């Protein structure tokens, strides 16, 4: 019936004891194997009586000694003589992954291993892989103990991936390993990376052999939409959630109109903003913004601090604003914002997101775009840039009504999709997590804070890698989210860098496996 012997893939270390279930089975480890068996090792259970074999993982191992048990030792004893009599034993559990089929492969089963079944470790991952006939996918590393090659099912790209772990756990290396495999094995897919720190991905020297596929964009040169400029100005001026924020927005539009007119050397366009923030019917704001981006892309649109102050004053006068209000906003511009924001920050921007996305998805660009967000000093602008890129991608998708075949990587994702305070990026990321799978638009979210990721986004992620957690709160959140984490409370803190548990849709075995990520540049 069986064409292979369990001894050819590992070592006999114990037997199943009474109390086995279809999902988990207790194991008594032999004395000779007590120093060999470790939690998270792969196991093969050979039920030779019923002719069944199961694949599983060792969990919750404990060592005991009946002679020096806490309930056996006398009240007064000599520690040096406590080892004179010894009766060591070791208990463990095998969490059942599935039943191994005689013809190859592994499948879910409600069968229960019979007590007395032999239990083997898996030491030869290559032999097990041949037995299981696991399909190839995106190669990311090996099982920590079995040396079994671990692949991610490419279908996971559309159904979203999370990479979670404390600082220094190796999240960026794992993400990069996935991206390299996408570029090599999924030729119709593109990748956009939002690099929060500018350290892990934006350095082209880390893309050895793939440099020709990668474009790095300096986020400090990306042209900002008027509403984002307004948000930044209002934040710096202390006008957030104030009615006077509408004045700033109107002044930004008026300034853009004035520069567009000056460049066109044409008559005044009929635009006038009311204090409600609405526009007159004859206002062609869309055309003005189109020209604003066009001029910016050519380096012809410049922001003048003194001219903006004048435009703000004139605009407020046209609205019959009080003199005190005008003077207040002028002073806030001088004291809290200053000339540098306009003439150094805004004026140097020439990269238009619309153009980048059009070329990228239209096949005229490279396969990887890395947006280096570290060069952008304003947090509001970083958040808005992520939002603008993903929104433009959605506009492209819905216009063409075709799959994008695209993966968006969000580094330090807790800054962009947290439960509170991460709008507008959070809203567009949440939309992608809900609807992206239909349009071939996947997410890879990398974060050190599980607890800060919005629940509505977490709930739509179907493949998860997790390592050591930043706080106990993160571990508790992870345990409530994912199945099987309850067995790992004492294992997670022991993980070394580049070691992750891998679970979910992308895991061909569907149960958490301990992976050591392969070397990447």
XYZ file of C-alpha atoms in Angstrom:
521
model
C 0.000 0.000 0.000
C 2.764 2.423 0.955
C 5.735 2.954 -1.341
C 7.861 4.696 1.294
C 9.092 4.000 4.810
C 8.790 6.741 7.494
C 12.310 5.866 8.643
C 13.569 7.214 5.317
C 12.385 10.724 6.110
C 13.068 10.939 9.844
C 13.584 9.353 13.220
C 11.205 7.283 15.358
C 10.776 9.305 18.547
C 7.609 8.149 20.305
C 4.055 6.824 20.207
C 0.548 8.233 20.305
C -1.048 7.800 23.740
C -4.714 7.662 24.706
C -6.853 10.749 24.222
C -6.107 11.370 20.548
C -8.471 13.481 18.440
C -8.715 14.177 14.734
C -7.087 17.581 15.245
C -4.497 16.872 17.938
C -2.922 13.765 19.450
C -0.838 13.338 22.643
C 2.598 11.779 22.236
C 4.941 10.091 24.699
C 8.519 10.767 23.613
C 11.088 8.020 24.087
C 13.901 8.653 26.533
C 16.494 8.507 23.734
C 14.692 11.254 21.797
C 14.007 13.627 24.690
C 16.904 15.926 23.785
C 16.074 15.786 20.084
C 12.365 16.603 19.753
C 11.466 20.309 19.659
C 8.242 22.231 19.294
C 7.374 23.131 15.664
C 9.195 20.119 14.218
C 7.170 18.368 11.518
C 5.932 14.886 12.443
C 4.634 11.826 10.604
C 2.239 9.598 12.534
C 2.217 5.998 11.267
C -1.012 4.241 12.265
C 0.258 0.843 11.074
C -2.804 -0.978 12.419
C -5.365 0.943 10.352
C -2.952 1.652 7.512
C -3.151 5.431 7.854
C -0.431 8.064 8.011
C -0.776 11.634 9.172
C 1.309 14.789 8.831
C 1.509 17.076 11.842
C 3.539 19.482 13.955
C 4.939 18.956 17.464
C 3.398 21.384 19.973
C 3.450 22.116 23.719
C 6.236 19.708 24.641
C 7.023 19.295 28.341
C 9.693 17.400 30.250
C 8.997 15.810 33.629
C 10.743 13.637 36.168
C 8.585 11.515 38.461
C 11.390 11.208 41.049
C 11.783 14.958 41.507
C 8.226 16.055 40.897
C 7.105 18.957 43.048
C 4.597 16.703 44.802
C 7.142 13.929 45.433
C 10.129 15.756 46.893
C 10.120 15.921 50.712
C 9.769 19.209 52.531
C 13.504 19.176 53.307
C 15.856 17.806 50.651
C 19.445 18.125 49.489
C 19.562 19.583 45.960
C 22.931 17.879 45.305
C 21.413 14.455 45.995
C 18.089 15.061 44.245
C 19.433 13.379 41.077
C 20.334 10.129 42.790
C 17.042 8.710 41.590
C 15.675 9.863 38.241
C 12.645 8.891 36.164
C 12.529 11.398 33.285
C 9.769 11.477 30.721
C 8.581 13.822 27.994
C 5.095 14.586 26.725
C 4.207 16.396 23.526
C 1.276 16.867 21.160
C 1.056 16.502 17.417
C -1.267 19.019 15.798
C -2.654 17.172 12.798
C -2.269 18.975 9.448
C -3.952 16.242 7.447
C -3.884 12.630 6.325
C -1.210 11.596 3.837
C -2.701 9.890 0.810
C -1.057 6.632 -0.398
C -0.830 8.063 -3.919
C 0.705 11.322 -2.719
C -0.615 14.570 -1.337
C -2.201 15.430 1.978
C -5.892 16.040 2.658
C -8.099 17.080 5.550
C -9.427 14.103 7.460
C -11.652 13.363 10.438
C -9.810 10.102 11.111
C -8.217 9.737 14.548
C -4.720 8.239 14.969
C -4.939 5.046 17.003
C -3.075 5.057 20.356
C 0.166 3.142 19.890
C 0.830 4.633 16.437
C 4.495 5.391 15.834
C 5.581 9.030 15.627
C 8.523 10.137 13.475
C 10.214 13.495 13.055
C 10.688 14.876 9.538
C 14.368 15.492 8.911
C 14.485 15.109 5.127
C 12.221 17.757 3.716
C 13.113 16.924 0.125
C 11.855 13.341 0.566
C 8.647 14.566 2.217
C 8.077 17.054 -0.595
C 8.251 14.252 -3.146
C 5.786 12.191 -1.112
C 3.308 15.046 -0.684
C 3.728 16.201 -4.295
C 3.361 19.820 -3.254
C 2.982 22.211 -6.212
C 5.618 24.842 -6.867
C 4.912 28.452 -5.988
C 6.782 31.511 -4.763
C 9.826 30.103 -2.965
C 10.492 32.044 0.258
C 12.607 29.707 2.407
C 12.697 26.421 4.302
C 10.979 24.900 7.291
C 13.230 25.639 10.259
C 13.734 21.988 11.282
C 12.659 19.806 8.350
C 14.530 21.655 5.589
C 11.288 21.416 3.579
C 11.108 23.996 0.795
C 8.274 26.439 1.568
C 6.361 28.061 -1.270
C 3.574 30.623 -1.291
C 0.608 29.812 -3.499
C 0.527 32.667 -6.084
C -3.246 32.962 -5.648
C -2.491 34.605 -2.288
C -1.315 37.747 -4.111
C -4.883 38.729 -4.995
C -6.256 37.833 -1.558
C -3.809 40.002 0.421
C -0.849 39.183 2.668
C 0.226 40.544 6.056
C 3.814 40.385 7.344
C 3.879 41.078 11.080
C 6.691 41.210 13.606
C 8.700 43.364 15.963
C 11.443 45.670 14.765
C 14.399 43.609 13.549
C 12.422 40.440 12.893
C 13.209 40.531 9.165
C 9.905 41.703 7.699
C 11.493 43.588 4.809
C 13.617 40.583 3.824
C 10.534 38.375 3.690
C 8.616 40.937 1.632
C 11.559 41.288 -0.722
C 11.801 37.499 -1.104
C 8.134 37.436 -2.151
C 8.603 40.327 -4.596
C 11.666 38.729 -6.199
C 9.682 35.545 -6.765
C 6.771 37.510 -8.268
C 9.152 39.158 -10.737
C 10.689 35.820 -11.702
C 7.656 33.547 -11.750
C 4.560 35.708 -12.317
C 5.576 37.691 -15.409
C 2.274 39.535 -15.847
C 2.327 41.071 -12.352
C 3.593 44.504 -11.351
C 4.539 45.763 -7.887
C 4.296 49.197 -6.271
C 6.073 49.638 -2.929
C 5.437 52.451 -0.473
C 8.713 52.552 1.471
C 8.063 54.436 4.699
C 11.673 54.625 5.909
C 13.526 54.617 2.584
C 15.966 52.048 3.972
C 14.544 48.665 3.084
C 13.562 48.979 -0.582
C 14.537 52.349 -2.105
C 18.255 51.504 -2.241
C 18.795 50.115 -5.753
C 21.939 48.289 -4.641
C 19.639 45.833 -2.847
C 18.037 44.781 -6.133
C 21.032 43.016 -7.653
C 20.127 41.576 -11.040
C 16.741 43.278 -11.021
C 17.801 46.931 -11.260
C 16.429 47.297 -14.772
C 12.942 46.427 -13.524
C 12.863 48.994 -10.707
C 12.062 52.709 -10.639
C 12.461 54.750 -7.433
C 10.326 57.867 -6.984
C 11.309 60.663 -4.607
C 8.062 61.470 -2.778
C 9.217 65.015 -1.975
C 8.934 65.758 -5.713
C 5.375 64.472 -6.105
C 2.827 67.174 -6.969
C 0.218 67.431 -4.208
C -3.493 67.940 -4.782
C -4.937 71.251 -3.494
C -6.908 69.577 -0.703
C -3.704 67.994 0.628
C -1.849 71.303 0.517
C -4.783 72.779 2.432
C -4.624 69.997 5.040
C -0.911 70.586 5.606
C -1.290 74.371 5.820
C -4.279 74.122 8.141
C -2.420 71.692 10.392
C 0.608 73.955 10.642
C -1.550 77.043 11.167
C -3.637 75.344 13.856
C -6.855 75.568 11.856
C -7.732 71.874 11.713
C -11.496 71.314 12.083
C -11.999 75.081 11.952
C -14.373 76.930 9.624
C -11.398 79.038 8.595
C -9.860 75.963 6.923
C -12.271 76.639 4.053
C -10.663 80.043 3.584
C -7.276 78.377 3.155
C -8.694 75.919 0.609
C -10.235 78.736 -1.415
C -6.944 80.657 -1.331
C -5.018 77.595 -2.568
C -7.398 77.242 -5.533
C -7.215 80.988 -6.226
C -3.410 80.888 -6.178
C -3.308 77.944 -8.583
C -5.735 79.766 -10.889
C -3.616 82.915 -10.858
C -0.429 81.061 -11.802
C -2.207 79.073 -14.519
C -3.568 82.326 -15.982
C -0.208 84.003 -15.809
C 1.439 81.110 -17.635
C -1.272 81.040 -20.255
C -1.172 84.831 -20.561
C -4.936 84.734 -20.980
C -7.962 86.519 -19.570
C -9.125 85.801 -16.089
C -10.962 82.491 -15.759
C -14.311 82.917 -14.031
C -13.656 81.263 -10.681
C -14.922 82.429 -7.333
C -15.109 80.347 -4.164
C -17.781 80.931 -1.602
C -17.138 80.456 2.121
C -19.094 77.193 1.885
C -16.302 75.729 -0.189
C -18.642 75.288 -3.175
C -17.994 76.779 -6.593
C -20.091 78.715 -9.082
C -21.577 76.813 -11.996
C -19.247 78.510 -14.514
C -16.086 77.573 -12.646
C -13.858 75.153 -14.566
C -11.842 73.928 -11.604
C -11.109 70.613 -13.292
C -9.373 72.346 -16.187
C -7.409 74.557 -13.803
C -6.158 71.523 -11.862
C -5.252 69.748 -15.092
C -3.166 72.745 -16.144
C -1.650 72.959 -12.640
C -0.341 69.395 -12.935
C 0.795 69.902 -16.508
C 2.779 73.022 -15.623
C 4.213 71.344 -12.533
C 5.433 68.376 -14.553
C 7.372 70.812 -16.784
C 8.798 72.726 -13.817
C 6.849 75.858 -14.764
C 4.575 76.091 -11.723
C 6.191 77.968 -8.838
C 4.883 78.782 -5.391
C 5.677 82.270 -4.049
C 5.138 82.863 -0.347
C 4.550 86.605 -0.644
C 2.204 86.135 -3.579
C 0.213 83.474 -1.686
C -0.203 85.827 1.299
C -1.531 88.496 -1.087
C -3.896 86.035 -2.797
C -5.211 84.913 0.601
C -5.862 88.512 1.625
C -7.595 89.399 -1.643
C -9.690 86.252 -1.496
C -10.848 86.937 2.057
C -11.677 90.537 1.140
C -13.836 89.257 -1.739
C -15.752 87.253 0.857
C -16.125 90.295 3.118
C -14.119 88.623 5.847
C -13.355 90.600 8.968
C -10.077 92.524 9.098
C -9.066 90.658 12.251
C -9.518 87.308 10.482
C -7.354 88.400 7.557
C -4.600 89.655 9.860
C -4.768 86.486 11.949
C -4.316 84.177 8.950
C -1.491 86.310 7.591
C 0.334 86.153 10.914
C -0.139 82.384 11.125
C 1.380 82.007 7.668
C 4.400 84.093 8.673
C 4.962 82.598 12.121
C 3.973 78.935 11.686
C 4.482 78.129 8.016
C 7.084 80.424 6.519
C 8.615 80.949 3.106
C 10.440 77.612 2.959
C 7.287 75.483 2.744
C 6.134 77.278 -0.408
C 9.331 78.074 -2.240
C 11.391 75.011 -1.327
C 8.898 72.283 -0.493
C 6.055 72.934 -2.956
C 7.957 74.566 -5.816
C 10.359 71.672 -6.362
C 7.564 69.158 -7.053
C 7.279 67.968 -10.658
C 6.188 64.312 -10.560
C 2.487 63.881 -11.343
C 0.935 60.697 -9.954
C -1.560 60.488 -12.824
C 1.307 60.270 -15.330
C 3.209 57.698 -13.281
C 0.190 55.394 -12.886
C -0.789 55.716 -16.551
C 2.688 54.719 -17.740
C 3.041 52.013 -15.076
C -0.228 50.209 -15.769
C -0.163 50.984 -19.466
C 2.987 48.928 -19.945
C 5.304 51.855 -20.688
C 7.106 51.764 -17.357
C 9.072 49.224 -15.358
C 7.576 46.370 -13.360
C 8.397 47.789 -9.921
C 7.787 51.294 -8.643
C 9.213 52.191 -5.240
C 7.818 55.361 -3.708
C 10.429 56.579 -1.227
C 8.246 58.218 1.428
C 11.199 58.997 3.696
C 12.040 62.114 1.676
C 8.616 63.623 2.416
C 8.796 65.505 5.718
C 5.053 66.055 6.161
C 3.192 63.038 7.549
C -0.059 64.295 6.042
C 1.607 64.387 2.639
C 2.924 60.826 3.027
C -0.539 59.579 3.843
C -2.033 61.540 0.957
C 0.542 60.251 -1.534
C -0.359 56.654 -0.674
C -4.033 57.563 -1.054
C -3.496 59.351 -4.379
C -1.535 56.481 -5.907
C -4.037 53.787 -4.918
C -7.001 55.962 -5.898
C -5.511 56.616 -9.348
C -4.901 52.871 -9.747
C -8.567 52.217 -8.969
C -9.637 54.853 -11.476
C -7.500 53.123 -14.111
C -8.942 49.706 -13.223
C -12.558 50.846 -13.341
C -12.035 52.783 -16.573
C -10.596 49.752 -18.345
C -12.814 47.218 -16.544
C -9.965 44.710 -16.551
C -7.667 43.088 -13.990
C -4.702 45.141 -12.868
C -2.417 42.188 -11.954
C -0.785 44.400 -9.378
C 0.486 44.083 -5.807
C 0.817 47.142 -3.555
C 3.278 46.818 -0.669
C 2.679 49.187 2.262
C 5.686 49.338 4.577
C 5.032 50.302 8.226
C 1.356 49.855 7.401
C 0.148 50.875 10.861
C 0.880 54.460 9.784
C -1.516 54.233 6.841
C -4.317 51.832 7.812
C -4.753 52.251 11.553
C -8.189 52.259 13.126
C -8.176 55.990 13.862
C -6.356 58.963 12.351
C -5.028 57.377 9.152
C -7.472 58.850 6.643
C -7.532 59.203 3.699
C -5.059 56.352 3.059
C -6.938 53.959 5.350
C -10.191 54.303 3.427
C -8.656 53.476 0.053
C -6.627 50.586 1.527
C -9.806 49.235 3.130
C -11.565 49.431 -0.251
C -8.696 47.505 -1.827
C -8.821 44.840 0.884
C -12.551 44.348 0.217
C -12.690 44.588 -3.562
C -9.149 44.118 -4.854
C -9.310 40.337 -5.330
C -11.933 40.717 -8.065
C -9.680 43.033 -10.044
C -6.304 41.387 -9.473
C -5.216 44.152 -7.082
C -3.536 42.688 -3.988
C -1.957 44.114 -0.849
C 1.110 43.178 1.170
C 0.936 44.994 4.505
C 4.075 45.000 6.630
C 3.757 46.173 10.230
C 5.191 45.820 13.714
C 1.861 46.669 15.358
C -0.974 44.192 14.881
C -3.182 46.040 17.330
C -2.993 49.257 15.270
C -4.212 47.739 11.993
C -7.868 48.548 11.368
C -10.077 45.463 12.004
C -11.979 45.938 8.741
C -8.686 45.596 6.869
C -7.327 42.695 8.931
C -10.524 40.766 8.339
C -9.902 40.713 4.583
C -6.313 39.444 4.736
C -6.098 35.759 3.912
C -2.377 34.968 4.261
C -0.338 35.942 7.317
C 3.335 35.728 8.288
C 4.057 36.566 11.918
C 7.146 36.567 14.116
C 8.026 38.000 17.520
C 5.462 40.596 18.558
C 6.185 44.147 19.673
C 3.930 43.989 22.752
C 1.727 41.545 24.624
C -1.256 43.457 23.261
C -0.159 42.582 19.738
C 0.078 38.907 20.673
C -3.402 38.915 22.198
C -4.798 40.600 19.093
C -3.070 38.016 16.907
C -4.449 35.142 18.994
C -7.989 36.471 18.622
C -7.503 36.865 14.868
C -5.748 33.686 13.717
C -6.415 30.024 14.391
C -3.659 28.003 16.059
C -1.758 30.903 17.656
C -2.731 29.773 21.163
C -0.028 27.070 21.031
C 2.738 29.593 20.317
C 2.770 31.820 23.374
C 6.142 30.472 24.529
C 7.568 29.858 21.064
C 7.175 33.287 19.449
C 9.652 35.113 21.753
C 12.340 32.547 20.839
C 12.266 33.214 17.103
C 15.421 34.554 15.499
C 15.476 37.215 12.761
C 14.023 35.941 9.457
C 11.943 33.262 11.220
C 8.174 33.510 10.736
C 5.084 31.429 11.178
C 3.216 31.124 7.889
C -0.523 30.456 7.745
C -3.605 31.039 5.629
C -4.611 30.721 2.003
C -1.088 31.020 0.611
C 0.152 28.118 2.759
C -0.319 24.930 0.743
C -0.662 22.958 4.021
C -3.026 25.547 5.579
C -1.639 25.217 9.128
C 0.956 27.513 10.748
C 4.455 26.412 9.729
C 7.738 27.805 11.049
C 9.733 29.180 8.112
C 13.271 30.466 7.903
C 13.333 33.034 5.103
C 15.945 32.460 2.412
C 18.831 34.871 1.937
C 18.053 37.983 -0.070
C 20.305 40.876 -1.031
